[in-house]
Short mmCIF file of N, CA and C in Angstrom, two decimals:
data_model
loop_
_atom_site.label_atom_id
_atom_site.label_comp_id
_atom_site.label_asym_id
_atom_site.label_seq_id
_atom_site.Cartn_x
_atom_site.Cartn_y
_atom_site.Cartn_z
N MET H 1 9.62 -99.56 -21.80
CA MET H 1 9.35 -100.54 -22.84
C MET H 1 7.84 -100.59 -23.05
N SER H 2 7.44 -100.60 -24.27
CA SER H 2 6.03 -100.66 -24.59
C SER H 2 5.59 -102.11 -24.80
N ILE H 3 5.03 -102.67 -23.78
CA ILE H 3 4.51 -104.04 -23.90
C ILE H 3 3.33 -104.04 -24.85
N ARG H 4 2.54 -103.00 -24.77
CA ARG H 4 1.37 -102.86 -25.65
C ARG H 4 1.77 -103.02 -27.12
N HIS H 5 2.76 -102.25 -27.53
CA HIS H 5 3.19 -102.28 -28.92
C HIS H 5 3.94 -103.57 -29.25
N SER H 6 4.69 -104.09 -28.30
CA SER H 6 5.40 -105.35 -28.53
C SER H 6 4.41 -106.48 -28.81
N LEU H 7 3.35 -106.55 -28.04
CA LEU H 7 2.35 -107.61 -28.25
C LEU H 7 1.66 -107.42 -29.59
N LEU H 8 1.33 -106.19 -29.93
CA LEU H 8 0.72 -105.94 -31.24
C LEU H 8 1.65 -106.38 -32.37
N ALA H 9 2.93 -106.06 -32.22
CA ALA H 9 3.90 -106.44 -33.26
C ALA H 9 3.95 -107.95 -33.42
N LEU H 10 3.93 -108.67 -32.31
CA LEU H 10 3.98 -110.14 -32.38
C LEU H 10 2.70 -110.72 -32.98
N LEU H 11 1.59 -110.06 -32.74
CA LEU H 11 0.32 -110.55 -33.30
C LEU H 11 0.23 -110.32 -34.81
N GLN H 12 1.10 -109.48 -35.35
CA GLN H 12 1.11 -109.29 -36.81
C GLN H 12 1.49 -110.58 -37.53
N ASP H 13 2.35 -111.38 -36.90
CA ASP H 13 2.77 -112.65 -37.51
C ASP H 13 1.61 -113.63 -37.63
N GLN H 14 0.93 -113.82 -36.50
CA GLN H 14 -0.16 -114.79 -36.45
C GLN H 14 -0.92 -114.62 -35.13
N PRO H 15 -2.15 -115.08 -35.08
CA PRO H 15 -2.90 -115.04 -33.82
C PRO H 15 -2.20 -115.92 -32.77
N ARG H 16 -2.25 -115.48 -31.53
CA ARG H 16 -1.61 -116.21 -30.44
C ARG H 16 -2.39 -116.00 -29.16
N TYR H 17 -2.16 -116.88 -28.20
CA TYR H 17 -2.70 -116.66 -26.86
C TYR H 17 -1.60 -116.08 -25.99
N GLY H 18 -1.97 -115.63 -24.80
CA GLY H 18 -1.06 -114.87 -23.94
C GLY H 18 0.27 -115.53 -23.67
N TYR H 19 0.25 -116.80 -23.30
CA TYR H 19 1.51 -117.48 -22.98
C TYR H 19 2.41 -117.55 -24.21
N GLN H 20 1.82 -117.79 -25.37
CA GLN H 20 2.62 -117.82 -26.61
C GLN H 20 3.26 -116.45 -26.87
N LEU H 21 2.52 -115.39 -26.61
CA LEU H 21 3.07 -114.04 -26.78
C LEU H 21 4.24 -113.80 -25.83
N ARG H 22 4.06 -114.23 -24.61
CA ARG H 22 5.13 -114.08 -23.61
C ARG H 22 6.39 -114.83 -24.05
N VAL H 23 6.22 -116.08 -24.45
CA VAL H 23 7.37 -116.89 -24.87
C VAL H 23 8.03 -116.30 -26.11
N GLU H 24 7.23 -115.88 -27.07
CA GLU H 24 7.77 -115.32 -28.30
C GLU H 24 8.53 -114.02 -28.02
N PHE H 25 7.98 -113.17 -27.16
CA PHE H 25 8.67 -111.93 -26.78
C PHE H 25 10.01 -112.25 -26.15
N GLU H 26 10.02 -113.17 -25.21
CA GLU H 26 11.25 -113.51 -24.51
C GLU H 26 12.25 -114.19 -25.46
N ASN H 27 11.77 -115.01 -26.38
CA ASN H 27 12.66 -115.63 -27.36
C ASN H 27 13.33 -114.58 -28.23
N ARG H 28 12.56 -113.61 -28.67
CA ARG H 28 13.09 -112.60 -29.59
C ARG H 28 14.00 -111.59 -28.91
N THR H 29 13.86 -111.45 -27.60
CA THR H 29 14.70 -110.49 -26.88
C THR H 29 15.71 -111.20 -25.97
N GLY H 30 15.84 -112.50 -26.12
CA GLY H 30 16.78 -113.25 -25.30
C GLY H 30 16.42 -113.27 -23.84
N ALA H 31 15.14 -113.12 -23.52
CA ALA H 31 14.64 -113.11 -22.14
C ALA H 31 15.32 -112.02 -21.30
N THR H 32 15.79 -110.98 -21.97
CA THR H 32 16.44 -109.88 -21.28
C THR H 32 15.44 -109.11 -20.41
N TRP H 33 14.23 -108.96 -20.91
CA TRP H 33 13.17 -108.27 -20.18
C TRP H 33 12.01 -109.24 -20.01
N PRO H 34 12.06 -110.10 -19.00
CA PRO H 34 10.99 -111.09 -18.83
C PRO H 34 9.64 -110.40 -18.58
N LEU H 35 8.61 -111.00 -19.16
CA LEU H 35 7.25 -110.48 -18.98
C LEU H 35 6.51 -111.33 -17.97
N ASN H 36 5.79 -110.68 -17.12
CA ASN H 36 4.89 -111.35 -16.20
C ASN H 36 3.64 -111.73 -16.98
N ILE H 37 3.20 -112.97 -16.88
CA ILE H 37 2.05 -113.42 -17.67
C ILE H 37 0.79 -112.62 -17.33
N GLY H 38 0.67 -112.18 -16.08
CA GLY H 38 -0.47 -111.34 -15.70
C GLY H 38 -0.44 -110.02 -16.44
N GLN H 39 0.75 -109.48 -16.63
CA GLN H 39 0.93 -108.23 -17.37
C GLN H 39 0.52 -108.42 -18.83
N VAL H 40 0.85 -109.58 -19.39
CA VAL H 40 0.49 -109.87 -20.78
C VAL H 40 -1.03 -109.87 -20.92
N TYR H 41 -1.72 -110.59 -20.03
CA TYR H 41 -3.18 -110.68 -20.15
C TYR H 41 -3.88 -109.36 -19.83
N THR H 42 -3.33 -108.61 -18.90
CA THR H 42 -3.89 -107.28 -18.61
C THR H 42 -3.76 -106.39 -19.84
N THR H 43 -2.61 -106.45 -20.49
CA THR H 43 -2.38 -105.66 -21.69
C THR H 43 -3.31 -106.11 -22.81
N LEU H 44 -3.48 -107.41 -22.98
CA LEU H 44 -4.41 -107.92 -24.00
C LEU H 44 -5.83 -107.43 -23.75
N ASP H 45 -6.25 -107.42 -22.49
CA ASP H 45 -7.59 -106.92 -22.16
C ASP H 45 -7.73 -105.45 -22.58
N ARG H 46 -6.70 -104.65 -22.32
CA ARG H 46 -6.75 -103.24 -22.71
C ARG H 46 -6.73 -103.08 -24.22
N LEU H 47 -5.93 -103.90 -24.89
CA LEU H 47 -5.88 -103.84 -26.35
C LEU H 47 -7.23 -104.21 -26.95
N GLU H 48 -7.90 -105.18 -26.35
CA GLU H 48 -9.23 -105.56 -26.83
C GLU H 48 -10.22 -104.42 -26.56
N ARG H 49 -10.14 -103.84 -25.38
CA ARG H 49 -11.00 -102.70 -25.05
C ARG H 49 -10.84 -101.57 -26.05
N ASP H 50 -9.59 -101.36 -26.49
CA ASP H 50 -9.29 -100.28 -27.43
C ASP H 50 -9.47 -100.69 -28.89
N ALA H 51 -10.02 -101.88 -29.12
CA ALA H 51 -10.31 -102.43 -30.46
C ALA H 51 -9.05 -102.60 -31.32
N LEU H 52 -7.92 -102.89 -30.66
CA LEU H 52 -6.68 -103.12 -31.39
C LEU H 52 -6.41 -104.61 -31.59
N VAL H 53 -7.06 -105.43 -30.77
CA VAL H 53 -7.05 -106.89 -30.94
C VAL H 53 -8.46 -107.40 -30.73
N ARG H 54 -8.68 -108.62 -31.16
CA ARG H 54 -9.97 -109.27 -30.90
C ARG H 54 -9.71 -110.72 -30.54
N LYS H 55 -10.63 -111.27 -29.77
CA LYS H 55 -10.55 -112.69 -29.41
C LYS H 55 -11.02 -113.51 -30.60
N GLU H 56 -10.25 -114.52 -30.92
CA GLU H 56 -10.58 -115.40 -32.05
C GLU H 56 -11.25 -116.68 -31.58
N GLY H 57 -11.38 -116.83 -30.28
CA GLY H 57 -11.97 -118.05 -29.75
C GLY H 57 -10.94 -118.86 -28.99
N ASP H 58 -11.25 -120.12 -28.82
CA ASP H 58 -10.46 -121.04 -28.02
C ASP H 58 -9.60 -121.89 -28.95
N ASP H 59 -8.40 -122.23 -28.51
CA ASP H 59 -7.51 -123.05 -29.33
C ASP H 59 -7.78 -124.54 -29.16
N GLY H 60 -8.79 -124.88 -28.39
CA GLY H 60 -9.09 -126.28 -28.12
C GLY H 60 -8.45 -126.76 -26.83
N GLY H 61 -7.51 -126.00 -26.32
CA GLY H 61 -6.84 -126.36 -25.08
C GLY H 61 -7.19 -125.41 -23.95
N GLY H 62 -8.22 -124.62 -24.14
CA GLY H 62 -8.65 -123.69 -23.11
C GLY H 62 -7.97 -122.34 -23.15
N HIS H 63 -7.18 -122.08 -24.18
CA HIS H 63 -6.49 -120.80 -24.31
C HIS H 63 -7.27 -119.89 -25.25
N VAL H 64 -7.47 -118.65 -24.84
CA VAL H 64 -8.12 -117.66 -25.69
C VAL H 64 -7.09 -117.11 -26.66
N VAL H 65 -7.38 -117.22 -27.95
CA VAL H 65 -6.46 -116.76 -28.98
C VAL H 65 -6.86 -115.35 -29.41
N TYR H 66 -5.86 -114.49 -29.55
CA TYR H 66 -6.08 -113.10 -29.95
C TYR H 66 -5.49 -112.87 -31.33
N SER H 67 -6.13 -111.98 -32.09
CA SER H 67 -5.58 -111.55 -33.37
C SER H 67 -5.61 -110.03 -33.41
N ILE H 68 -4.77 -109.48 -34.26
CA ILE H 68 -4.67 -108.03 -34.38
C ILE H 68 -5.75 -107.52 -35.35
N THR H 69 -6.30 -106.35 -35.05
CA THR H 69 -7.28 -105.73 -35.94
C THR H 69 -6.55 -104.77 -36.88
N GLU H 70 -7.28 -104.22 -37.83
CA GLU H 70 -6.68 -103.22 -38.73
C GLU H 70 -6.21 -101.99 -37.93
N ALA H 71 -7.01 -101.61 -36.93
CA ALA H 71 -6.60 -100.48 -36.08
C ALA H 71 -5.32 -100.83 -35.32
N GLY H 72 -5.20 -102.08 -34.91
CA GLY H 72 -3.98 -102.53 -34.24
C GLY H 72 -2.78 -102.50 -35.16
N ARG H 73 -2.98 -102.92 -36.42
CA ARG H 73 -1.89 -102.86 -37.41
C ARG H 73 -1.44 -101.42 -37.63
N ALA H 74 -2.40 -100.51 -37.70
CA ALA H 74 -2.07 -99.10 -37.88
C ALA H 74 -1.29 -98.58 -36.67
N GLU H 75 -1.73 -98.96 -35.48
CA GLU H 75 -1.08 -98.52 -34.24
C GLU H 75 0.37 -99.00 -34.18
N VAL H 76 0.60 -100.27 -34.45
CA VAL H 76 1.97 -100.79 -34.39
C VAL H 76 2.81 -100.25 -35.55
N GLY H 77 2.19 -100.04 -36.71
CA GLY H 77 2.91 -99.43 -37.82
C GLY H 77 3.40 -98.04 -37.46
N ASN H 78 2.55 -97.27 -36.80
CA ASN H 78 2.93 -95.94 -36.34
C ASN H 78 4.05 -96.01 -35.30
N TRP H 79 3.95 -96.98 -34.40
CA TRP H 79 4.97 -97.16 -33.36
C TRP H 79 6.35 -97.38 -34.00
N PHE H 80 6.39 -98.18 -35.06
CA PHE H 80 7.67 -98.45 -35.72
C PHE H 80 8.24 -97.22 -36.42
N THR H 81 7.39 -96.29 -36.82
CA THR H 81 7.88 -95.13 -37.57
C THR H 81 8.24 -93.93 -36.70
N VAL H 82 7.75 -93.88 -35.48
CA VAL H 82 7.98 -92.74 -34.60
C VAL H 82 9.18 -93.01 -33.69
N PRO H 83 10.15 -92.10 -33.64
CA PRO H 83 11.31 -92.30 -32.76
C PRO H 83 10.88 -92.38 -31.29
N VAL H 84 11.68 -93.09 -30.51
CA VAL H 84 11.45 -93.19 -29.07
C VAL H 84 11.75 -91.84 -28.45
N GLU H 85 10.83 -91.32 -27.68
CA GLU H 85 10.98 -90.00 -27.05
C GLU H 85 11.98 -90.05 -25.91
N ARG H 86 12.74 -89.01 -25.78
CA ARG H 86 13.70 -88.88 -24.69
C ARG H 86 13.27 -87.79 -23.71
N SER H 87 12.09 -87.23 -23.89
CA SER H 87 11.64 -86.15 -23.01
C SER H 87 11.38 -86.64 -21.59
N SER H 88 11.07 -87.89 -21.44
CA SER H 88 10.82 -88.45 -20.12
C SER H 88 11.67 -89.71 -19.98
N PRO H 89 12.95 -89.53 -19.61
CA PRO H 89 13.83 -90.70 -19.56
C PRO H 89 13.38 -91.69 -18.50
N PRO H 90 13.64 -92.96 -18.75
CA PRO H 90 13.27 -93.97 -17.75
C PRO H 90 14.08 -93.77 -16.48
N ARG H 91 13.52 -94.18 -15.38
CA ARG H 91 14.24 -94.06 -14.11
C ARG H 91 15.49 -94.93 -14.16
N ASN H 92 16.56 -94.38 -13.66
CA ASN H 92 17.81 -95.10 -13.59
C ASN H 92 18.16 -95.25 -12.12
N GLU H 93 17.99 -96.44 -11.61
CA GLU H 93 18.18 -96.66 -10.18
C GLU H 93 19.59 -96.29 -9.73
N LEU H 94 20.57 -96.57 -10.54
CA LEU H 94 21.95 -96.25 -10.17
C LEU H 94 22.16 -94.74 -10.07
N ALA H 95 21.65 -94.00 -11.03
CA ALA H 95 21.79 -92.54 -10.99
C ALA H 95 21.07 -91.98 -9.76
N ILE H 96 19.90 -92.51 -9.45
CA ILE H 96 19.16 -92.06 -8.27
C ILE H 96 19.95 -92.39 -7.00
N LYS H 97 20.49 -93.61 -6.95
CA LYS H 97 21.26 -94.03 -5.77
C LYS H 97 22.45 -93.11 -5.54
N LEU H 98 23.20 -92.81 -6.60
CA LEU H 98 24.37 -91.94 -6.44
C LEU H 98 23.97 -90.50 -6.14
N ALA H 99 22.91 -90.02 -6.76
CA ALA H 99 22.45 -88.65 -6.48
C ALA H 99 22.07 -88.49 -5.01
N LEU H 100 21.43 -89.50 -4.48
CA LEU H 100 21.05 -89.43 -3.06
C LEU H 100 22.27 -89.64 -2.16
N ALA H 101 23.15 -90.54 -2.56
CA ALA H 101 24.32 -90.84 -1.74
C ALA H 101 25.20 -89.61 -1.53
N VAL H 102 25.38 -88.81 -2.57
CA VAL H 102 26.26 -87.63 -2.43
C VAL H 102 25.62 -86.55 -1.57
N THR H 103 24.32 -86.65 -1.31
CA THR H 103 23.66 -85.63 -0.50
C THR H 103 23.44 -86.06 0.94
N LEU H 104 23.83 -87.28 1.27
CA LEU H 104 23.60 -87.78 2.62
C LEU H 104 24.92 -87.97 3.36
N PRO H 105 24.97 -87.56 4.62
CA PRO H 105 26.22 -87.74 5.39
C PRO H 105 26.43 -89.22 5.72
N GLY H 106 27.69 -89.60 5.74
CA GLY H 106 28.04 -90.95 6.18
C GLY H 106 27.93 -92.02 5.10
N VAL H 107 27.62 -91.65 3.89
CA VAL H 107 27.53 -92.63 2.81
C VAL H 107 28.84 -92.60 2.03
N ASP H 108 29.44 -93.76 1.87
CA ASP H 108 30.71 -93.86 1.13
C ASP H 108 30.41 -94.01 -0.36
N VAL H 109 30.40 -92.88 -1.04
CA VAL H 109 30.07 -92.85 -2.47
C VAL H 109 31.10 -93.62 -3.28
N GLN H 110 32.37 -93.50 -2.90
CA GLN H 110 33.43 -94.23 -3.61
C GLN H 110 33.19 -95.74 -3.54
N GLU H 111 32.76 -96.20 -2.41
CA GLU H 111 32.48 -97.64 -2.25
C GLU H 111 31.32 -98.07 -3.15
N ILE H 112 30.31 -97.24 -3.24
CA ILE H 112 29.16 -97.54 -4.12
C ILE H 112 29.64 -97.60 -5.57
N ILE H 113 30.46 -96.63 -5.96
CA ILE H 113 30.96 -96.58 -7.33
C ILE H 113 31.80 -97.82 -7.63
N GLN H 114 32.70 -98.18 -6.72
CA GLN H 114 33.56 -99.34 -6.95
C GLN H 114 32.75 -100.63 -7.04
N ALA H 115 31.77 -100.79 -6.16
CA ALA H 115 30.95 -102.01 -6.19
C ALA H 115 30.17 -102.09 -7.50
N GLN H 116 29.63 -100.97 -7.92
CA GLN H 116 28.86 -100.96 -9.16
C GLN H 116 29.75 -101.19 -10.37
N ARG H 117 30.93 -100.59 -10.36
CA ARG H 117 31.86 -100.79 -11.48
C ARG H 117 32.17 -102.28 -11.62
N GLY H 118 32.44 -102.95 -10.51
CA GLY H 118 32.73 -104.38 -10.56
C GLY H 118 31.56 -105.17 -11.13
N ALA H 119 30.35 -104.84 -10.68
CA ALA H 119 29.15 -105.53 -11.18
C ALA H 119 28.93 -105.23 -12.65
N SER H 120 29.18 -104.00 -13.04
CA SER H 120 28.98 -103.61 -14.45
C SER H 120 30.00 -104.30 -15.35
N LEU H 121 31.23 -104.38 -14.90
CA LEU H 121 32.25 -105.06 -15.70
C LEU H 121 31.96 -106.56 -15.83
N ARG H 122 31.45 -107.17 -14.76
CA ARG H 122 31.05 -108.59 -14.84
C ARG H 122 29.91 -108.77 -15.84
N ALA H 123 28.94 -107.85 -15.79
CA ALA H 123 27.82 -107.92 -16.74
C ALA H 123 28.32 -107.74 -18.17
N LEU H 124 29.25 -106.81 -18.35
CA LEU H 124 29.81 -106.57 -19.68
C LEU H 124 30.51 -107.83 -20.20
N GLN H 125 31.23 -108.51 -19.34
CA GLN H 125 31.88 -109.77 -19.74
C GLN H 125 30.83 -110.82 -20.13
N GLU H 126 29.76 -110.91 -19.35
CA GLU H 126 28.70 -111.88 -19.66
C GLU H 126 28.02 -111.57 -20.99
N TYR H 127 27.72 -110.30 -21.23
CA TYR H 127 27.08 -109.91 -22.49
C TYR H 127 28.02 -110.17 -23.67
N THR H 128 29.29 -109.87 -23.48
CA THR H 128 30.26 -110.09 -24.55
C THR H 128 30.41 -111.58 -24.83
N ARG H 129 30.44 -112.38 -23.78
CA ARG H 129 30.53 -113.84 -23.95
C ARG H 129 29.27 -114.36 -24.65
N ALA H 130 28.12 -113.87 -24.26
CA ALA H 130 26.88 -114.30 -24.89
C ALA H 130 26.86 -113.92 -26.37
N ARG H 131 27.39 -112.75 -26.68
CA ARG H 131 27.45 -112.33 -28.08
C ARG H 131 28.39 -113.23 -28.88
N ARG H 132 29.55 -113.53 -28.30
CA ARG H 132 30.50 -114.42 -28.96
C ARG H 132 29.88 -115.80 -29.17
N ASP H 133 29.21 -116.32 -28.15
CA ASP H 133 28.57 -117.64 -28.25
C ASP H 133 27.45 -117.64 -29.28
N ALA H 134 26.73 -116.52 -29.38
CA ALA H 134 25.61 -116.43 -30.32
C ALA H 134 26.09 -116.43 -31.77
N THR H 135 27.31 -115.97 -31.98
CA THR H 135 27.82 -115.89 -33.35
C THR H 135 28.77 -117.02 -33.69
N ALA H 136 29.27 -117.74 -32.70
CA ALA H 136 30.26 -118.80 -32.94
C ALA H 136 29.63 -119.97 -33.69
N GLY H 137 30.28 -120.35 -34.76
CA GLY H 137 29.87 -121.54 -35.49
C GLY H 137 28.57 -121.41 -36.26
N GLN H 138 28.02 -120.23 -36.33
CA GLN H 138 26.77 -120.04 -37.06
C GLN H 138 27.02 -119.08 -38.21
N ARG H 139 26.41 -119.39 -39.33
CA ARG H 139 26.51 -118.47 -40.46
C ARG H 139 25.70 -117.21 -40.21
N SER H 140 24.50 -117.40 -39.70
CA SER H 140 23.66 -116.24 -39.40
C SER H 140 23.07 -116.42 -38.02
N ALA H 141 23.58 -115.67 -37.08
CA ALA H 141 23.06 -115.72 -35.71
C ALA H 141 21.71 -115.03 -35.67
N ASP H 142 20.99 -115.24 -34.62
CA ASP H 142 19.69 -114.63 -34.43
C ASP H 142 19.86 -113.12 -34.33
N THR H 143 19.47 -112.42 -35.37
CA THR H 143 19.69 -110.97 -35.45
C THR H 143 19.00 -110.23 -34.31
N ALA H 144 17.79 -110.62 -33.95
CA ALA H 144 17.08 -109.93 -32.87
C ALA H 144 17.86 -110.02 -31.57
N TRP H 145 18.36 -111.20 -31.24
CA TRP H 145 19.12 -111.39 -30.01
C TRP H 145 20.44 -110.62 -30.07
N LEU H 146 21.09 -110.60 -31.24
CA LEU H 146 22.33 -109.85 -31.37
C LEU H 146 22.11 -108.35 -31.19
N LEU H 147 21.00 -107.83 -31.70
CA LEU H 147 20.69 -106.41 -31.51
C LEU H 147 20.51 -106.10 -30.03
N VAL H 148 19.82 -106.97 -29.32
CA VAL H 148 19.61 -106.77 -27.89
C VAL H 148 20.95 -106.82 -27.16
N LEU H 149 21.76 -107.82 -27.48
CA LEU H 149 23.07 -107.93 -26.83
C LEU H 149 23.94 -106.71 -27.10
N ASP H 150 23.97 -106.26 -28.35
CA ASP H 150 24.75 -105.06 -28.68
C ASP H 150 24.27 -103.86 -27.87
N SER H 151 22.97 -103.71 -27.74
CA SER H 151 22.42 -102.61 -26.95
C SER H 151 22.86 -102.72 -25.49
N LEU H 152 22.80 -103.92 -24.94
CA LEU H 152 23.21 -104.12 -23.54
C LEU H 152 24.71 -103.85 -23.36
N ILE H 153 25.50 -104.27 -24.33
CA ILE H 153 26.94 -104.03 -24.27
C ILE H 153 27.22 -102.53 -24.29
N PHE H 154 26.61 -101.82 -25.24
CA PHE H 154 26.86 -100.38 -25.33
C PHE H 154 26.37 -99.64 -24.09
N GLN H 155 25.22 -100.02 -23.56
CA GLN H 155 24.70 -99.38 -22.35
C GLN H 155 25.62 -99.62 -21.17
N THR H 156 26.13 -100.84 -21.06
CA THR H 156 27.00 -101.16 -19.93
C THR H 156 28.34 -100.47 -20.06
N GLU H 157 28.87 -100.39 -21.29
CA GLU H 157 30.10 -99.63 -21.50
C GLU H 157 29.91 -98.16 -21.12
N ALA H 158 28.78 -97.60 -21.50
CA ALA H 158 28.49 -96.21 -21.15
C ALA H 158 28.37 -96.05 -19.64
N GLU H 159 27.76 -97.03 -18.97
CA GLU H 159 27.64 -96.96 -17.52
C GLU H 159 29.01 -96.96 -16.86
N VAL H 160 29.92 -97.79 -17.33
CA VAL H 160 31.27 -97.83 -16.77
C VAL H 160 31.97 -96.49 -16.98
N ARG H 161 31.83 -95.91 -18.17
CA ARG H 161 32.43 -94.59 -18.42
C ARG H 161 31.82 -93.54 -17.50
N TRP H 162 30.50 -93.61 -17.29
CA TRP H 162 29.82 -92.66 -16.40
C TRP H 162 30.32 -92.83 -14.97
N LEU H 163 30.52 -94.07 -14.53
CA LEU H 163 31.05 -94.32 -13.19
C LEU H 163 32.45 -93.73 -13.05
N ASP H 164 33.25 -93.83 -14.11
CA ASP H 164 34.58 -93.20 -14.10
C ASP H 164 34.45 -91.69 -13.90
N LEU H 165 33.50 -91.08 -14.60
CA LEU H 165 33.27 -89.65 -14.45
C LEU H 165 32.81 -89.31 -13.03
N CYS H 166 31.90 -90.11 -12.50
CA CYS H 166 31.42 -89.89 -11.12
C CYS H 166 32.58 -89.95 -10.14
N GLU H 167 33.43 -90.93 -10.31
CA GLU H 167 34.58 -91.07 -9.43
C GLU H 167 35.51 -89.87 -9.55
N ALA H 168 35.76 -89.40 -10.77
CA ALA H 168 36.60 -88.23 -10.98
C ALA H 168 35.99 -87.00 -10.32
N ARG H 169 34.69 -86.87 -10.39
CA ARG H 169 34.03 -85.73 -9.74
C ARG H 169 34.16 -85.81 -8.23
N MET H 170 34.07 -87.01 -7.68
CA MET H 170 34.21 -87.17 -6.23
C MET H 170 35.63 -86.80 -5.79
N VAL H 171 36.63 -87.20 -6.58
CA VAL H 171 38.02 -86.86 -6.28
C VAL H 171 38.21 -85.35 -6.37
N GLN H 172 37.68 -84.77 -7.44
CA GLN H 172 37.78 -83.31 -7.64
C GLN H 172 37.12 -82.57 -6.48
N GLN H 173 35.96 -83.04 -6.07
CA GLN H 173 35.24 -82.39 -4.96
C GLN H 173 36.03 -82.51 -3.67
N ALA H 174 36.63 -83.68 -3.43
CA ALA H 174 37.42 -83.87 -2.20
C ALA H 174 38.65 -82.98 -2.19
N GLN H 175 39.26 -82.76 -3.35
CA GLN H 175 40.44 -81.90 -3.42
C GLN H 175 40.09 -80.43 -3.29
N GLY H 176 38.86 -80.09 -3.65
CA GLY H 176 38.41 -78.71 -3.58
C GLY H 176 38.05 -78.27 -2.19
N LYS H 177 37.92 -79.20 -1.27
CA LYS H 177 37.53 -78.83 0.10
C LYS H 177 38.69 -78.42 0.93
#
């Protein structure tokens, strides 16, 4: 996830200080990926160093307010137009765990798969419930939150299918011995 670009995108709306950026990011993404406030301010410092944001002064309450520069607008505009690269996939702890488990003696891979499947199905139920609740009784639900929920639902469904495949491979391997 690009925190750098996310903060720039939020600053396009209006100048904000770090805590406001953190809250706005979490509001728009349903707090799915919480930001550490230290990470926000570290990123703002780098964005200022790179002339993508500038300090606008104090808000009167001791908070330093940042605004986006023209270079920052160009940077975030480019970010929105360029597809997310898949050449360097993010680390997947579950895939790493299973890859290591199948190579180590004494590890019950089936047990790992079953435990994860249960956790994944519970998460899928929670995401589906959250999606239903987000749309119930509202003419127009928060589109940003619905997009995040849909993404989480599809990712979790894919994970369950992948776990099914892993289990089938373990069965096939056991029968082949």
